[in-house]
mmCIF file of C-alpha atoms and ligand atoms in Angstrom:
data_model
loop_
_atom_site.group_PDB
_atom_site.id
_atom_site.type_symbol
_atom_site.label_atom_id
_atom_site.label_comp_id
_atom_site.label_asym_id
_atom_site.label_seq_id
_atom_site.Cartn_x
_atom_site.Cartn_y
_atom_site.Cartn_z
ATOM 1 C CA MET A 1 47.988 20.074 7.390
ATOM 2 C CA GLU A 2 45.541 20.817 4.654
ATOM 3 C CA LYS A 3 46.734 23.142 1.930
ATOM 4 C CA SER A 4 44.761 26.264 1.135
ATOM 5 C CA ASP A 5 44.122 28.191 -2.055
ATOM 6 C CA ILE A 6 46.602 31.038 -2.322
ATOM 7 C CA LYS A 7 44.137 32.899 -4.557
ATOM 8 C CA ASN A 8 42.123 33.580 -1.404
ATOM 9 C CA LEU A 9 44.848 35.831 -0.085
ATOM 10 C CA HIS A 10 45.246 39.516 -0.722
ATOM 11 C CA ILE A 11 48.724 40.941 -1.266
ATOM 12 C CA GLU A 12 49.027 42.108 2.362
ATOM 13 C CA GLU A 13 48.059 38.674 3.593
ATOM 14 C CA ILE A 14 50.734 36.993 1.479
ATOM 15 C CA GLU A 15 53.249 39.526 2.780
ATOM 16 C CA GLU A 16 52.201 38.615 6.295
ATOM 17 C CA VAL A 17 52.632 34.901 5.548
ATOM 18 C CA MET A 18 56.137 35.723 4.375
ATOM 19 C CA THR A 19 57.216 37.802 7.359
ATOM 20 C CA LYS A 20 55.632 35.420 9.889
ATOM 21 C CA ASN A 21 57.674 32.601 8.434
ATOM 22 C CA GLY A 22 60.931 34.478 8.394
ATOM 23 C CA PHE A 23 60.996 35.524 4.748
ATOM 24 C CA PRO A 24 61.340 39.112 3.522
ATOM 25 C CA LYS A 25 58.114 41.049 3.085
ATOM 26 C CA PHE A 26 58.773 41.983 -0.552
ATOM 27 C CA ARG A 27 58.536 38.303 -1.512
ATOM 28 C CA GLY A 28 54.798 38.555 -0.830
ATOM 29 C CA ALA A 29 54.266 41.079 -3.610
ATOM 30 C CA GLN A 30 56.335 38.930 -5.960
ATOM 31 C CA VAL A 31 54.161 35.906 -5.246
ATOM 32 C CA PHE A 32 51.007 37.989 -5.738
ATOM 33 C CA ARG A 33 52.235 39.203 -9.152
ATOM 34 C CA TRP A 34 53.051 35.682 -10.298
ATOM 35 C CA ILE A 35 49.620 34.381 -9.338
ATOM 36 C CA TYR A 36 48.002 36.962 -11.596
ATOM 37 C CA LYS A 37 50.398 36.168 -14.410
ATOM 38 C CA ASP A 38 48.481 32.922 -14.195
ATOM 39 C CA VAL A 39 51.313 30.519 -13.391
ATOM 40 C CA LYS A 40 50.219 26.945 -12.747
ATOM 41 C CA SER A 41 52.776 26.110 -10.095
ATOM 42 C CA PHE A 42 55.015 27.782 -7.517
ATOM 43 C CA GLU A 43 58.018 26.414 -9.400
ATOM 44 C CA GLU A 44 57.302 28.834 -12.209
ATOM 45 C CA MET A 45 57.827 31.790 -9.859
ATOM 46 C CA LYS A 46 61.309 32.314 -11.247
ATOM 47 C CA ASN A 47 62.569 35.088 -9.002
ATOM 48 C CA LEU A 48 61.848 33.212 -5.757
ATOM 49 C CA PRO A 49 64.508 31.228 -3.900
ATOM 50 C CA ASN A 50 63.961 27.488 -3.555
ATOM 51 C CA ASN A 51 63.202 27.564 0.160
ATOM 52 C CA ILE A 52 60.252 29.890 -0.403
ATOM 53 C CA ILE A 53 58.971 27.804 -3.292
ATOM 54 C CA LYS A 54 59.185 24.714 -1.091
ATOM 55 C CA PHE A 55 57.407 26.483 1.754
ATOM 56 C CA LEU A 56 54.597 27.622 -0.557
ATOM 57 C CA GLU A 57 54.199 24.137 -2.019
ATOM 58 C CA GLU A 58 53.852 22.690 1.453
ATOM 59 C CA HIS A 59 51.133 25.084 2.557
ATOM 60 C CA PHE A 60 49.252 26.263 -0.519
ATOM 61 C CA TYR A 61 47.963 25.387 -3.918
ATOM 62 C CA ILE A 62 47.084 27.697 -6.823
ATOM 63 C CA GLY A 63 43.359 27.161 -7.330
ATOM 64 C CA ARG A 64 42.326 26.229 -10.847
ATOM 65 C CA ALA A 65 38.922 25.320 -12.161
ATOM 66 C CA ILE A 66 37.959 22.270 -14.164
ATOM 67 C CA LEU A 67 36.294 23.077 -17.456
ATOM 68 C CA ILE A 68 33.261 20.813 -17.380
ATOM 69 C CA ASP A 69 31.416 22.353 -20.243
ATOM 70 C CA LYS A 70 31.528 25.319 -22.587
ATOM 71 C CA GLN A 71 28.663 26.393 -24.799
ATOM 72 C CA LYS A 72 28.605 29.037 -27.458
ATOM 73 C CA SER A 73 25.480 30.944 -28.355
ATOM 74 C CA LYS A 74 24.571 32.119 -31.839
ATOM 75 C CA ASP A 75 25.151 35.681 -30.627
ATOM 76 C CA GLY A 76 28.711 34.861 -29.531
ATOM 77 C CA THR A 77 27.965 34.648 -25.805
ATOM 78 C CA GLU A 78 29.758 31.773 -24.102
ATOM 79 C CA LYS A 79 28.709 29.877 -21.015
ATOM 80 C CA TYR A 80 31.300 28.110 -18.904
ATOM 81 C CA LEU A 81 30.572 25.431 -16.353
ATOM 82 C CA LEU A 82 33.515 25.285 -13.979
ATOM 83 C CA GLY A 83 34.274 22.512 -11.490
ATOM 84 C CA LEU A 84 35.645 23.456 -8.067
ATOM 85 C CA TYR A 85 37.728 21.339 -5.681
ATOM 86 C CA ASP A 86 34.831 19.735 -3.832
ATOM 87 C CA LYS A 87 32.864 18.484 -6.846
ATOM 88 C CA ASN A 88 30.618 21.504 -6.845
ATOM 89 C CA ALA A 89 30.391 23.604 -9.969
ATOM 90 C CA VAL A 90 29.529 27.151 -10.942
ATOM 91 C CA GLU A 91 28.478 28.837 -14.121
ATOM 92 C CA CYS A 92 29.677 32.063 -15.637
ATOM 93 C CA VAL A 93 28.878 33.782 -18.892
ATOM 94 C CA LEU A 94 31.160 35.730 -21.228
ATOM 95 C CA MET A 95 29.538 38.420 -23.351
ATOM 96 C CA GLU A 96 30.945 40.682 -26.012
ATOM 97 C CA TYR A 97 29.910 44.322 -26.077
ATOM 98 C CA LYS A 98 31.063 47.269 -28.142
ATOM 99 C CA HIS A 99 33.370 48.377 -25.340
ATOM 100 C CA GLY A 100 34.902 44.954 -24.701
ATOM 101 C CA TYR A 101 34.235 41.694 -22.937
ATOM 102 C CA SER A 102 32.087 41.372 -19.891
ATOM 103 C CA ILE A 103 31.744 38.379 -17.590
ATOM 104 C CA CYS A 104 28.788 37.493 -15.415
ATOM 105 C CA ILE A 105 30.076 35.522 -12.444
ATOM 106 C CA SER A 106 28.418 33.461 -9.724
ATOM 107 C CA SER A 107 28.902 34.294 -6.051
ATOM 108 C CA GLN A 108 27.492 31.142 -4.440
ATOM 109 C CA VAL A 109 26.862 27.494 -5.264
ATOM 110 C CA GLY A 110 23.081 27.662 -5.362
ATOM 111 C CA CYS A 111 21.063 30.432 -3.767
ATOM 112 C CA ARG A 112 18.599 30.744 -0.926
ATOM 113 C CA MET A 113 16.623 33.750 -2.095
ATOM 114 C CA GLN A 114 13.878 31.646 -3.679
ATOM 115 C CA CYS A 115 12.821 34.223 -6.301
ATOM 116 C CA SER A 116 9.939 32.508 -8.022
ATOM 117 C CA PHE A 117 11.042 33.245 -11.624
ATOM 118 C CA CYS A 118 14.711 32.245 -11.245
ATOM 119 C CA ALA A 119 16.321 28.894 -12.092
ATOM 120 C CA SER A 120 19.352 29.306 -9.828
ATOM 121 C CA THR A 121 17.369 28.944 -6.679
ATOM 122 C CA GLU A 122 16.309 25.330 -7.190
ATOM 123 C CA GLY A 123 18.038 23.129 -4.640
ATOM 124 C CA GLY A 124 18.717 26.053 -2.317
ATOM 125 C CA LEU A 125 22.114 27.215 -1.152
ATOM 126 C CA VAL A 126 24.921 24.658 -1.148
ATOM 127 C CA ARG A 127 27.762 26.934 -0.047
ATOM 128 C CA ASN A 128 29.396 30.291 -0.499
ATOM 129 C CA LEU A 129 32.176 30.716 -3.026
ATOM 130 C CA THR A 130 35.518 31.944 -1.762
ATOM 131 C CA SER A 131 37.039 35.115 -3.163
ATOM 132 C CA GLY A 132 39.669 32.918 -4.840
ATOM 133 C CA GLU A 133 37.024 30.864 -6.591
ATOM 134 C CA MET A 134 35.357 34.007 -7.904
ATOM 135 C CA ILE A 135 38.718 35.259 -9.144
ATOM 136 C CA GLU A 136 39.287 31.921 -10.825
ATOM 137 C CA GLU A 137 35.948 32.308 -12.639
ATOM 138 C CA VAL A 138 37.431 35.376 -14.303
ATOM 139 C CA MET A 139 40.879 33.859 -14.865
ATOM 140 C CA ALA A 140 39.625 30.494 -16.148
ATOM 141 C CA THR A 141 37.323 32.245 -18.591
ATOM 142 C CA GLU A 142 40.128 34.468 -19.875
ATOM 143 C CA ARG A 143 42.437 31.460 -20.141
ATOM 144 C CA GLU A 144 39.909 29.381 -22.035
ATOM 145 C CA SER A 145 38.553 32.094 -24.321
ATOM 146 C CA GLY A 146 41.809 33.927 -24.956
ATOM 147 C CA VAL A 147 40.142 37.316 -24.460
ATOM 148 C CA LYS A 148 40.828 40.061 -21.945
ATOM 149 C CA ILE A 149 37.839 40.741 -19.731
ATOM 150 C CA SER A 150 37.197 44.391 -18.961
ATOM 151 C CA ASN A 151 33.871 44.315 -17.114
ATOM 152 C CA ILE A 152 32.453 42.113 -14.385
ATOM 153 C CA VAL A 153 28.878 41.749 -13.258
ATOM 154 C CA ILE A 154 28.160 39.699 -10.160
ATOM 155 C CA MET A 155 24.793 38.555 -11.430
ATOM 156 C CA GLY A 156 25.238 34.823 -11.915
ATOM 157 C CA ILE A 157 24.144 32.168 -9.457
ATOM 158 C CA GLY A 158 23.824 33.346 -5.868
ATOM 159 C CA GLU A 159 23.116 36.456 -3.830
ATOM 160 C CA PRO A 160 26.403 38.366 -3.511
ATOM 161 C CA PHE A 161 25.316 40.169 -0.346
ATOM 162 C CA ASP A 162 24.547 36.807 1.275
ATOM 163 C CA ASN A 163 28.297 36.140 0.854
ATOM 164 C CA TYR A 164 29.276 39.689 1.669
ATOM 165 C CA ASP A 165 32.793 39.368 3.105
ATOM 166 C CA GLU A 166 34.136 37.118 0.381
ATOM 167 C CA VAL A 167 32.598 39.289 -2.329
ATOM 168 C CA MET A 168 34.195 42.415 -0.816
ATOM 169 C CA LYS A 169 37.527 40.609 -0.705
ATOM 170 C CA PHE A 170 37.077 39.507 -4.314
ATOM 171 C CA LEU A 171 36.514 43.145 -5.331
ATOM 172 C CA ARG A 172 39.650 44.342 -3.606
ATOM 173 C CA ILE A 173 41.852 41.591 -5.030
ATOM 174 C CA ILE A 174 40.571 41.795 -8.607
ATOM 175 C CA ASN A 175 40.913 45.583 -8.484
ATOM 176 C CA HIS A 176 44.526 45.543 -7.253
ATOM 177 C CA LYS A 177 46.941 47.168 -9.668
ATOM 178 C CA GLU A 178 49.552 44.433 -9.225
ATOM 179 C CA GLY A 179 46.946 41.792 -10.027
ATOM 180 C CA ILE A 180 44.159 41.675 -12.571
ATOM 181 C CA ASN A 181 43.512 45.380 -12.165
ATOM 182 C CA ILE A 182 39.881 45.700 -13.200
ATOM 183 C CA GLY A 183 38.581 49.134 -12.250
ATOM 184 C CA MET A 184 35.803 49.319 -9.665
ATOM 185 C CA ARG A 185 33.743 51.367 -12.087
ATOM 186 C CA HIS A 186 33.800 48.360 -14.392
ATOM 187 C CA ILE A 187 32.273 46.070 -11.784
ATOM 188 C CA THR A 188 28.579 45.777 -10.890
ATOM 189 C CA ILE A 189 27.067 43.919 -7.962
ATOM 190 C CA SER A 190 23.434 42.944 -8.165
ATOM 191 C CA THR A 191 21.388 42.291 -5.042
ATOM 192 C CA SER A 192 17.883 41.053 -4.447
ATOM 193 C CA GLY A 193 17.681 43.618 -1.644
ATOM 194 C CA LEU A 194 19.504 42.545 1.513
ATOM 195 C CA VAL A 195 18.891 45.857 3.218
ATOM 196 C CA PRO A 196 21.529 45.787 6.013
ATOM 197 C CA LYS A 197 24.185 44.906 3.462
ATOM 198 C CA ILE A 198 23.193 47.802 1.207
ATOM 199 C CA TYR A 199 24.030 50.096 4.144
ATOM 200 C CA SER A 200 27.343 48.303 4.705
ATOM 201 C CA PHE A 201 28.163 48.480 1.020
ATOM 202 C CA ALA A 202 27.469 52.227 0.955
ATOM 203 C CA ASP A 203 29.915 52.617 3.841
ATOM 204 C CA GLU A 204 32.669 50.703 2.014
ATOM 205 C CA ASN A 205 33.219 53.774 -0.100
ATOM 206 C CA LEU A 206 33.987 51.849 -3.286
ATOM 207 C CA GLN A 207 33.443 53.078 -6.817
ATOM 208 C CA CYS A 208 31.752 49.789 -7.704
ATOM 209 C CA ASN A 209 28.264 49.905 -9.279
ATOM 210 C CA LEU A 210 25.165 48.658 -7.516
ATOM 211 C CA ALA A 211 22.134 47.081 -9.160
ATOM 212 C CA VAL A 212 19.001 46.266 -7.196
ATOM 213 C CA SER A 213 16.536 43.668 -8.416
ATOM 214 C CA LEU A 214 13.192 45.330 -7.913
ATOM 215 C CA HIS A 215 10.742 43.627 -10.286
ATOM 216 C CA SER A 216 7.744 45.364 -8.723
ATOM 217 C CA ALA A 217 7.005 48.607 -6.930
ATOM 218 C CA ILE A 218 4.045 47.022 -5.156
ATOM 219 C CA ASP A 219 4.783 45.097 -1.949
ATOM 220 C CA GLU A 220 2.167 42.444 -2.489
ATOM 221 C CA VAL A 221 3.447 41.615 -5.980
ATOM 222 C CA ARG A 222 7.110 41.837 -5.023
ATOM 223 C CA SER A 223 6.608 39.525 -2.046
ATOM 224 C CA ARG A 224 5.108 36.937 -4.348
ATOM 225 C CA LEU A 225 8.032 37.175 -6.750
ATOM 226 C CA MET A 226 10.789 37.666 -4.200
ATOM 227 C CA PRO A 227 10.299 36.260 -0.679
ATOM 228 C CA ILE A 228 13.085 38.557 0.603
ATOM 229 C CA ASN A 229 10.494 41.344 0.327
ATOM 230 C CA LYS A 230 8.664 39.836 3.316
ATOM 231 C CA LYS A 231 11.753 40.472 5.387
ATOM 232 C CA TYR A 232 12.718 43.851 3.932
ATOM 233 C CA ASN A 233 9.818 45.549 2.208
ATOM 234 C CA ILE A 234 9.976 48.162 -0.526
ATOM 235 C CA ASP A 235 9.895 51.058 1.904
ATOM 236 C CA GLU A 236 12.895 49.725 3.840
ATOM 237 C CA LEU A 237 14.655 48.891 0.584
ATOM 238 C CA MET A 238 14.166 52.440 -0.728
ATOM 239 C CA LYS A 239 15.513 53.954 2.496
ATOM 240 C CA ALA A 240 18.651 51.855 2.106
ATOM 241 C CA CYS A 241 18.941 52.859 -1.563
ATOM 242 C CA ASP A 242 18.565 56.540 -0.654
ATOM 243 C CA TYR A 243 21.295 56.144 1.939
ATOM 244 C CA TYR A 244 23.555 54.516 -0.669
ATOM 245 C CA ILE A 245 22.905 57.288 -3.210
ATOM 246 C CA ASP A 246 23.441 60.002 -0.596
ATOM 247 C CA LYS A 247 26.616 58.481 0.701
ATOM 248 C CA THR A 248 28.243 57.577 -2.627
ATOM 249 C CA ASN A 249 26.597 59.979 -5.044
ATOM 250 C CA ARG A 250 26.384 57.000 -7.385
ATOM 251 C CA ARG A 251 23.455 56.008 -9.529
ATOM 252 C CA ILE A 252 21.635 52.752 -8.751
ATOM 253 C CA THR A 253 20.369 50.499 -11.520
ATOM 254 C CA PHE A 254 16.997 48.977 -10.739
ATOM 255 C CA GLU A 255 16.380 45.734 -12.558
ATOM 256 C CA TYR A 256 12.850 44.952 -13.597
ATOM 257 C CA ALA A 257 12.011 41.644 -15.295
ATOM 258 C CA LEU A 258 8.770 42.032 -17.208
ATOM 259 C CA ILE A 259 6.465 39.088 -16.643
ATOM 260 C CA ASN A 260 3.314 38.881 -18.684
ATOM 261 C CA LYS A 261 0.289 40.056 -16.699
ATOM 262 C CA VAL A 262 2.123 39.749 -13.402
ATOM 263 C CA ASN A 263 4.036 43.034 -13.070
ATOM 264 C CA ASP A 264 3.752 44.669 -16.505
ATOM 265 C CA SER A 265 0.484 46.615 -16.496
ATOM 266 C CA LYS A 266 0.216 50.379 -16.913
ATOM 267 C CA ASP A 267 -0.588 50.612 -13.210
ATOM 268 C CA ASP A 268 2.596 48.680 -12.414
ATOM 269 C CA ALA A 269 4.564 51.138 -14.532
ATOM 270 C CA LYS A 270 2.920 54.105 -12.801
ATOM 271 C CA ALA A 271 3.712 52.632 -9.375
ATOM 272 C CA LEU A 272 7.322 52.222 -10.463
ATOM 273 C CA VAL A 273 7.530 55.825 -11.609
ATOM 274 C CA LYS A 274 5.997 57.052 -8.371
ATOM 275 C CA LEU A 275 8.499 55.028 -6.365
ATOM 276 C CA LEU A 276 11.643 56.057 -8.231
ATOM 277 C CA LYS A 277 10.894 59.549 -9.492
ATOM 278 C CA GLY A 278 13.586 61.983 -8.435
ATOM 279 C CA LYS A 279 16.112 59.324 -7.449
ATOM 280 C CA LEU A 280 19.567 59.097 -8.967
ATOM 281 C CA CYS A 281 18.812 55.905 -10.823
ATOM 282 C CA HIS A 282 18.369 54.020 -14.015
ATOM 283 C CA ILE A 283 15.862 51.276 -14.805
ATOM 284 C CA ASN A 284 16.849 48.194 -16.716
ATOM 285 C CA LEU A 285 13.858 46.371 -18.152
ATOM 286 C CA ILE A 286 14.371 42.708 -19.023
ATOM 287 C CA PRO A 287 11.625 40.606 -20.596
ATOM 288 C CA VAL A 288 11.667 37.640 -18.206
ATOM 289 C CA ASN A 289 13.543 34.634 -19.488
ATOM 290 C CA GLN A 290 11.378 31.598 -19.435
ATOM 291 C CA VAL A 291 12.654 28.878 -17.171
ATOM 292 C CA PRO A 292 11.449 25.305 -17.685
ATOM 293 C CA GLY A 293 8.970 24.331 -15.016
ATOM 294 C CA LYS A 294 7.996 27.916 -14.145
ATOM 295 C CA GLU A 295 4.726 29.309 -15.350
ATOM 296 C CA TYR A 296 5.913 32.867 -15.995
ATOM 297 C CA MET A 297 5.832 34.122 -19.565
ATOM 298 C CA ARG A 298 7.700 37.068 -21.026
ATOM 299 C CA SER A 299 5.549 40.123 -21.536
ATOM 300 C CA GLU A 300 3.862 40.622 -24.859
ATOM 301 C CA HIS A 301 5.528 43.118 -27.143
ATOM 302 C CA ASN A 302 2.903 45.868 -26.813
ATOM 303 C CA ARG A 303 2.876 45.561 -23.015
ATOM 304 C CA ILE A 304 6.671 46.028 -22.959
ATOM 305 C CA GLU A 305 6.370 49.091 -25.210
ATOM 306 C CA ASP A 306 3.572 50.645 -23.136
ATOM 307 C CA PHE A 307 5.444 50.017 -19.903
ATOM 308 C CA LYS A 308 8.641 51.507 -21.254
ATOM 309 C CA LYS A 309 6.855 54.575 -22.600
ATOM 310 C CA ILE A 310 5.278 55.391 -19.243
ATOM 311 C CA VAL A 311 8.663 55.203 -17.523
ATOM 312 C CA GLU A 312 10.385 57.189 -20.280
ATOM 313 C CA ASN A 313 7.780 59.927 -20.220
ATOM 314 C CA SER A 314 8.361 60.396 -16.496
ATOM 315 C CA GLY A 315 11.942 61.423 -17.253
ATOM 316 C CA ILE A 316 13.509 58.424 -15.515
ATOM 317 C CA GLN A 317 16.287 56.853 -17.561
ATOM 318 C CA VAL A 318 15.279 53.459 -18.835
ATOM 319 C CA THR A 319 16.746 50.822 -21.124
ATOM 320 C CA LEU A 320 15.421 47.565 -22.433
ATOM 321 C CA ARG A 321 18.173 45.047 -21.934
ATOM 322 C CA ARG A 322 19.496 43.198 -24.947
ATOM 323 C CA GLU A 323 19.094 39.513 -24.305
ATOM 324 C CA LEU A 324 22.214 37.455 -24.790
ATOM 325 C CA GLY A 325 22.776 33.736 -24.661
ATOM 326 C CA THR A 326 19.142 32.700 -24.394
ATOM 327 C CA ASP A 327 19.744 29.682 -26.651
ATOM 328 C CA ILE A 328 22.401 28.284 -24.298
ATOM 329 C CA GLN A 329 20.450 28.929 -21.089
ATOM 330 C CA GLY A 330 23.016 31.591 -20.366
ATOM 331 C CA ALA A 331 20.612 34.488 -19.967
ATOM 332 C CA CYS A 332 19.539 36.117 -16.713
ATOM 333 C CA GLY A 333 17.975 33.678 -14.332
ATOM 334 C CA GLN A 334 18.647 30.657 -16.507
ATOM 335 C CA LEU A 335 21.813 29.439 -14.873
ATOM 336 C CA ARG A 336 21.667 26.190 -13.021
ATOM 337 C CA LYS A 337 24.036 23.330 -12.499
ATOM 338 C CA ASN A 338 23.701 20.040 -14.257
ATOM 339 C CA TYR A 339 27.036 18.386 -14.820
ATOM 340 C CA PHE A 340 29.582 15.619 -14.602
ATOM 341 C CA ILE A 341 33.126 16.339 -13.406
ATOM 342 C CA GLU A 342 36.344 14.898 -14.809
ATOM 343 C CA GLU A 343 39.420 15.707 -12.743
ATOM 344 C CA SER A 344 41.609 15.398 -15.847
ATOM 345 C CA LYS A 345 40.034 18.492 -17.317
ATOM 346 C CA ARG A 346 41.473 20.945 -14.770
ATOM 347 C CA ILE A 347 42.767 23.834 -16.902
HETATM 348 N N1 SAH B 1 20.919 37.527 -6.419
HETATM 349 C C1 SAH B 1 21.248 38.706 -7.148
HETATM 350 C C2 SAH B 1 22.100 38.469 -8.375
HETATM 351 C C3 SAH B 1 21.805 37.286 -9.245
HETATM 352 S S1 SAH B 1 20.385 37.357 -10.261
HETATM 353 C C4 SAH B 1 19.985 39.466 -7.500
HETATM 354 O O1 SAH B 1 18.916 38.985 -7.218
HETATM 355 O O2 SAH B 1 20.081 40.577 -7.995
HETATM 356 C C5 SAH B 1 20.717 38.547 -11.519
HETATM 357 C C6 SAH B 1 19.473 39.190 -12.076
HETATM 358 O O3 SAH B 1 18.731 38.287 -12.896
HETATM 359 C C7 SAH B 1 18.513 39.667 -11.009
HETATM 360 O O4 SAH B 1 18.010 40.925 -11.338
HETATM 361 C C8 SAH B 1 17.433 38.631 -11.078
HETATM 362 O O5 SAH B 1 16.241 39.084 -10.514
HETATM 363 C C9 SAH B 1 17.366 38.401 -12.565
HETATM 364 N N2 SAH B 1 16.640 37.203 -12.972
HETATM 365 C C10 SAH B 1 16.531 36.035 -12.316
HETATM 366 N N3 SAH B 1 15.766 35.174 -13.011
HETATM 367 C C11 SAH B 1 15.391 35.809 -14.135
HETATM 368 C C12 SAH B 1 14.609 35.431 -15.267
HETATM 369 N N4 SAH B 1 14.066 34.229 -15.365
HETATM 370 N N5 SAH B 1 14.446 36.351 -16.247
HETATM 371 C C13 SAH B 1 15.033 37.579 -16.159
HETATM 372 N N6 SAH B 1 15.778 37.974 -15.131
HETATM 373 C C14 SAH B 1 15.948 37.105 -14.122
#
């Protein structure tokens, strides 16, 4: 029988494994706690009897990433390229902020959204990540960097709502008080706008933050930038966002990458204001990061300023995002895999 990654199991599931195999239920919680103390092997789970350790070794492994590459930016941001068990790899980025360390994790190997300005989409979707692999992105990065991560953004490679169930499971495991215990309010999911999943997410009743990649308030422009807009247009997207806000009473962050002379005119800004005025929201402007092979250029300084002013004057909250890790291709939309795996480097 093939072994499976125990990091994919929530505490209740480990308890169930225990009881189904004739072991006491409380052993499940003990195993769960050990996993998040970051033990490498079941043998290290000191308060477990040998028969349980043997049973676990026969059926499970404790998933650990291979560190393929680590790059450090001048601004302190670090990019990690992590190898999985099937020779695929994912990237995540560690950033330092005033309030602590934040990690940007990937949710899929590749992506099928095909946004025209994004590097992660080249090569399409390879596969979804498991919840355990996403957890290991956080744990491997903590292990390697020696820092405690306090915030998570699911904004790396992939569309989290295209891997909805595993991402929801990831949230619940990482949030568990016996495990890594990162508060839902410290986690943000970013979606390109998978409308049915925005409704589902609203109904989950979590305190997790939602960001929506908008990038244009005009259907024709948005469809050119983000093919998903042909399936769910801006009107449908806004209805889903309104439902989310109504249901959760939580603010949505709309992400808007400013691309020179594509979506950054005064008319674009006015359309954005018209679309979002009165909503419980916040706009995050990001000068687009240039990706090799893509023709898009970041907006000129005065166009960024004019755009921002129009939004600000409307009373909508807006920030211009600080760019981190641009020199290591660690900034938004720059992540892509290009690597060589050595099994010996599993950490
Ligand atoms: N698929 C999800 C999350 C991953 S992308 C989503 O689309 O939201 C994270 C953010 O980076 C999104 O807002 C995305 O539109 C943005 N992004 C992608 N490429 C970019 C680039 N070249 N410059 C700036 N932002 C980019």
